mmCIF file of N, CA and C in Angstrom:
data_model
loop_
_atom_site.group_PDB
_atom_site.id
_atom_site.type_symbol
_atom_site.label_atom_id
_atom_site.label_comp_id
_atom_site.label_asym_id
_atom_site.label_seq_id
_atom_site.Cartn_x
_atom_site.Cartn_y
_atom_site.Cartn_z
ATOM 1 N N UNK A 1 -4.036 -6.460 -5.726
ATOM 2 C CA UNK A 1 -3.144 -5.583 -6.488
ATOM 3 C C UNK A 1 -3.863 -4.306 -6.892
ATOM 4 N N UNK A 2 -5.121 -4.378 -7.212
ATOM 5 C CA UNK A 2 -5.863 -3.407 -7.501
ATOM 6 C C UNK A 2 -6.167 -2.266 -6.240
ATOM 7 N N UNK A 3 -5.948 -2.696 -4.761
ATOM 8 C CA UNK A 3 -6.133 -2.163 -3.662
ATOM 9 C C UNK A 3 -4.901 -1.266 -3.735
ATOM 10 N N UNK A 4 -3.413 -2.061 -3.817
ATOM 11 C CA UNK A 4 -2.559 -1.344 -4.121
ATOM 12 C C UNK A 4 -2.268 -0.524 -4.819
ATOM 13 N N UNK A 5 -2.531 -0.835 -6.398
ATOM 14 C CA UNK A 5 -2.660 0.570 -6.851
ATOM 15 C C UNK A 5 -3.294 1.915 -6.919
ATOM 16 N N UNK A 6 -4.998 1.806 -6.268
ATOM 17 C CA UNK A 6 -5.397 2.792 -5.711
ATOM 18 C C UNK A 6 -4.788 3.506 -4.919
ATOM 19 N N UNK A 7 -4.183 2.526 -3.689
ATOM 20 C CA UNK A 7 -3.195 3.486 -2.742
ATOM 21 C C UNK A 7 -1.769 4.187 -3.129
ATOM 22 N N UNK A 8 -1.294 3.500 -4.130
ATOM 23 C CA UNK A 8 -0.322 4.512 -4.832
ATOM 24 C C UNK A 8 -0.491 5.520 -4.908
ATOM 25 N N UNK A 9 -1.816 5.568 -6.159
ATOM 26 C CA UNK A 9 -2.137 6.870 -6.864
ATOM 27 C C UNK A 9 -2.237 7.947 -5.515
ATOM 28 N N UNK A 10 -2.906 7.123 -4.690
ATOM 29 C CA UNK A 10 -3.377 8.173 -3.181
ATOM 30 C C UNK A 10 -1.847 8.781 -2.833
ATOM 31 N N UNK A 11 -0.816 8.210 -2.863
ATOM 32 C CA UNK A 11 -0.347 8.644 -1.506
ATOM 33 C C UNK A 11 1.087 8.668 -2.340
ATOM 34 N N UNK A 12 1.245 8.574 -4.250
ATOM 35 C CA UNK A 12 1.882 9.267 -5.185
ATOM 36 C C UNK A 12 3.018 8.556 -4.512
ATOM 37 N N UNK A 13 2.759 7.001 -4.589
ATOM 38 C CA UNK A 13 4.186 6.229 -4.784
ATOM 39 C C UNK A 13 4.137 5.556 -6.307
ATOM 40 N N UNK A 14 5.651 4.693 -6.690
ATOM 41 C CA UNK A 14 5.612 4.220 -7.358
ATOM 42 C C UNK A 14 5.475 2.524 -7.386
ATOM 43 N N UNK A 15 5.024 1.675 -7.066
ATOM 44 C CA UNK A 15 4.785 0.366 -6.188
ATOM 45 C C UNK A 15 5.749 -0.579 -6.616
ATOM 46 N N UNK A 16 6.434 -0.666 -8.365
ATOM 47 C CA UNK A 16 7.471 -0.924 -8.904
ATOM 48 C C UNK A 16 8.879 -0.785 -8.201
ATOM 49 N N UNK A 17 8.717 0.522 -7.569
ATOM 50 C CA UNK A 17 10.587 1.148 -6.872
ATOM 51 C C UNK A 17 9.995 0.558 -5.398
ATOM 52 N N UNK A 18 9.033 -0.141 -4.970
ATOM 53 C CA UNK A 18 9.178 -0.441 -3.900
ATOM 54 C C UNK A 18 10.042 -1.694 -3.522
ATOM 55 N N UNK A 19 10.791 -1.404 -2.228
ATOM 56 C CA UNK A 19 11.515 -2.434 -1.737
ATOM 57 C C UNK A 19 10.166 -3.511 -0.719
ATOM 58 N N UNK A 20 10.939 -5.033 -0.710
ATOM 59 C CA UNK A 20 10.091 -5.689 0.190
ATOM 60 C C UNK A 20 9.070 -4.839 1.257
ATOM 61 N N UNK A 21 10.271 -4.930 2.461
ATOM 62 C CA UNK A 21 9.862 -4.419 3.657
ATOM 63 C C UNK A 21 8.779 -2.907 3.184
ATOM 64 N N UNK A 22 9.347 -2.250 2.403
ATOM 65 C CA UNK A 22 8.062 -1.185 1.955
ATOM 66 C C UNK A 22 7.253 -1.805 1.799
ATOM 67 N N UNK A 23 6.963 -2.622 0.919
ATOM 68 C CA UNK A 23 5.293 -3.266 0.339
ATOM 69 C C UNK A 23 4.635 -3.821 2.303
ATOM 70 N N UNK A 24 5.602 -4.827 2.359
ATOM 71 C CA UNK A 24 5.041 -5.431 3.370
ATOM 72 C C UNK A 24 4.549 -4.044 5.016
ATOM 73 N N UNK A 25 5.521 -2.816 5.069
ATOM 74 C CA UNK A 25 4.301 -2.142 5.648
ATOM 75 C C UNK A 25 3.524 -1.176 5.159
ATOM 76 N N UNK A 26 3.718 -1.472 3.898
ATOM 77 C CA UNK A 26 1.998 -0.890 3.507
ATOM 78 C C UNK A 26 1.010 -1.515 3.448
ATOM 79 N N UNK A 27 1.072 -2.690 2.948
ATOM 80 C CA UNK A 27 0.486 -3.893 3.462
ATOM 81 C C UNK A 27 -0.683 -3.916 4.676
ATOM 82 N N UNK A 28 0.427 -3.552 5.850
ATOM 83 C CA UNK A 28 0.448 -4.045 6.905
ATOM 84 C C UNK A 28 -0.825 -2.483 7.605
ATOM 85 N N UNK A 29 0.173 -1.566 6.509
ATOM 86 C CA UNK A 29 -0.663 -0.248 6.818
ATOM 87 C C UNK A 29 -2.736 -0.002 6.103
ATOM 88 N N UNK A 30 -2.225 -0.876 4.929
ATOM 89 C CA UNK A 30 -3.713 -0.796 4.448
ATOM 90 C C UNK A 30 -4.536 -1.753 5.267
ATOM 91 N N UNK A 31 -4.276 -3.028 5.732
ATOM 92 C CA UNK A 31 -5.312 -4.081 6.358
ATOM 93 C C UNK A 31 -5.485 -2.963 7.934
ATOM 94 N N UNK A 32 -4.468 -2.111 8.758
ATOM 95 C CA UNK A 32 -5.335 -1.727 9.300
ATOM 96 C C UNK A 32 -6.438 -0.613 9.144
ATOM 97 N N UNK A 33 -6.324 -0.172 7.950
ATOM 98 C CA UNK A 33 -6.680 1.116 7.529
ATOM 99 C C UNK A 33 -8.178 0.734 6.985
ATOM 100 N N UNK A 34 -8.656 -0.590 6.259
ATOM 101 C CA UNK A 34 -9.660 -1.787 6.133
ATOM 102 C C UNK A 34 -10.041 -2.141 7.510
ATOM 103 N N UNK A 35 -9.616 -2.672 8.341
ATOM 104 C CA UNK A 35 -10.174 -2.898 9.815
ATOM 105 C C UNK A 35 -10.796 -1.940 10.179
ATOM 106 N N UNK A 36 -10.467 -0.847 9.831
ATOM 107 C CA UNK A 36 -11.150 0.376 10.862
ATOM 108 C C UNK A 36 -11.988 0.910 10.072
ATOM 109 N N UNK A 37 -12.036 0.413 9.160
ATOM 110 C CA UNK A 37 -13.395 1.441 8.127
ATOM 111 C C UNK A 37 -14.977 0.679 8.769
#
């Protein structure tokens, strides 16, 4: 959760107004964004 809210602040969402499918590809967007570091 703490990963997530860093990426909020980054990218100036609100993680609350997110719907499922949002979380799940950001999700989907941060583990590859972690893989590649």
């Amino acid at each position: 959760m703490f990963v997530l809210y860093e990426f909020s602040r980054t990218v100036r969402i609100d993680p609350k107004n997110l719907t499922q499918n949002r979380k799940d590809a950001i999700t989907d967007e941060l583990n590859r964004l972690f893989a590649n570091r």
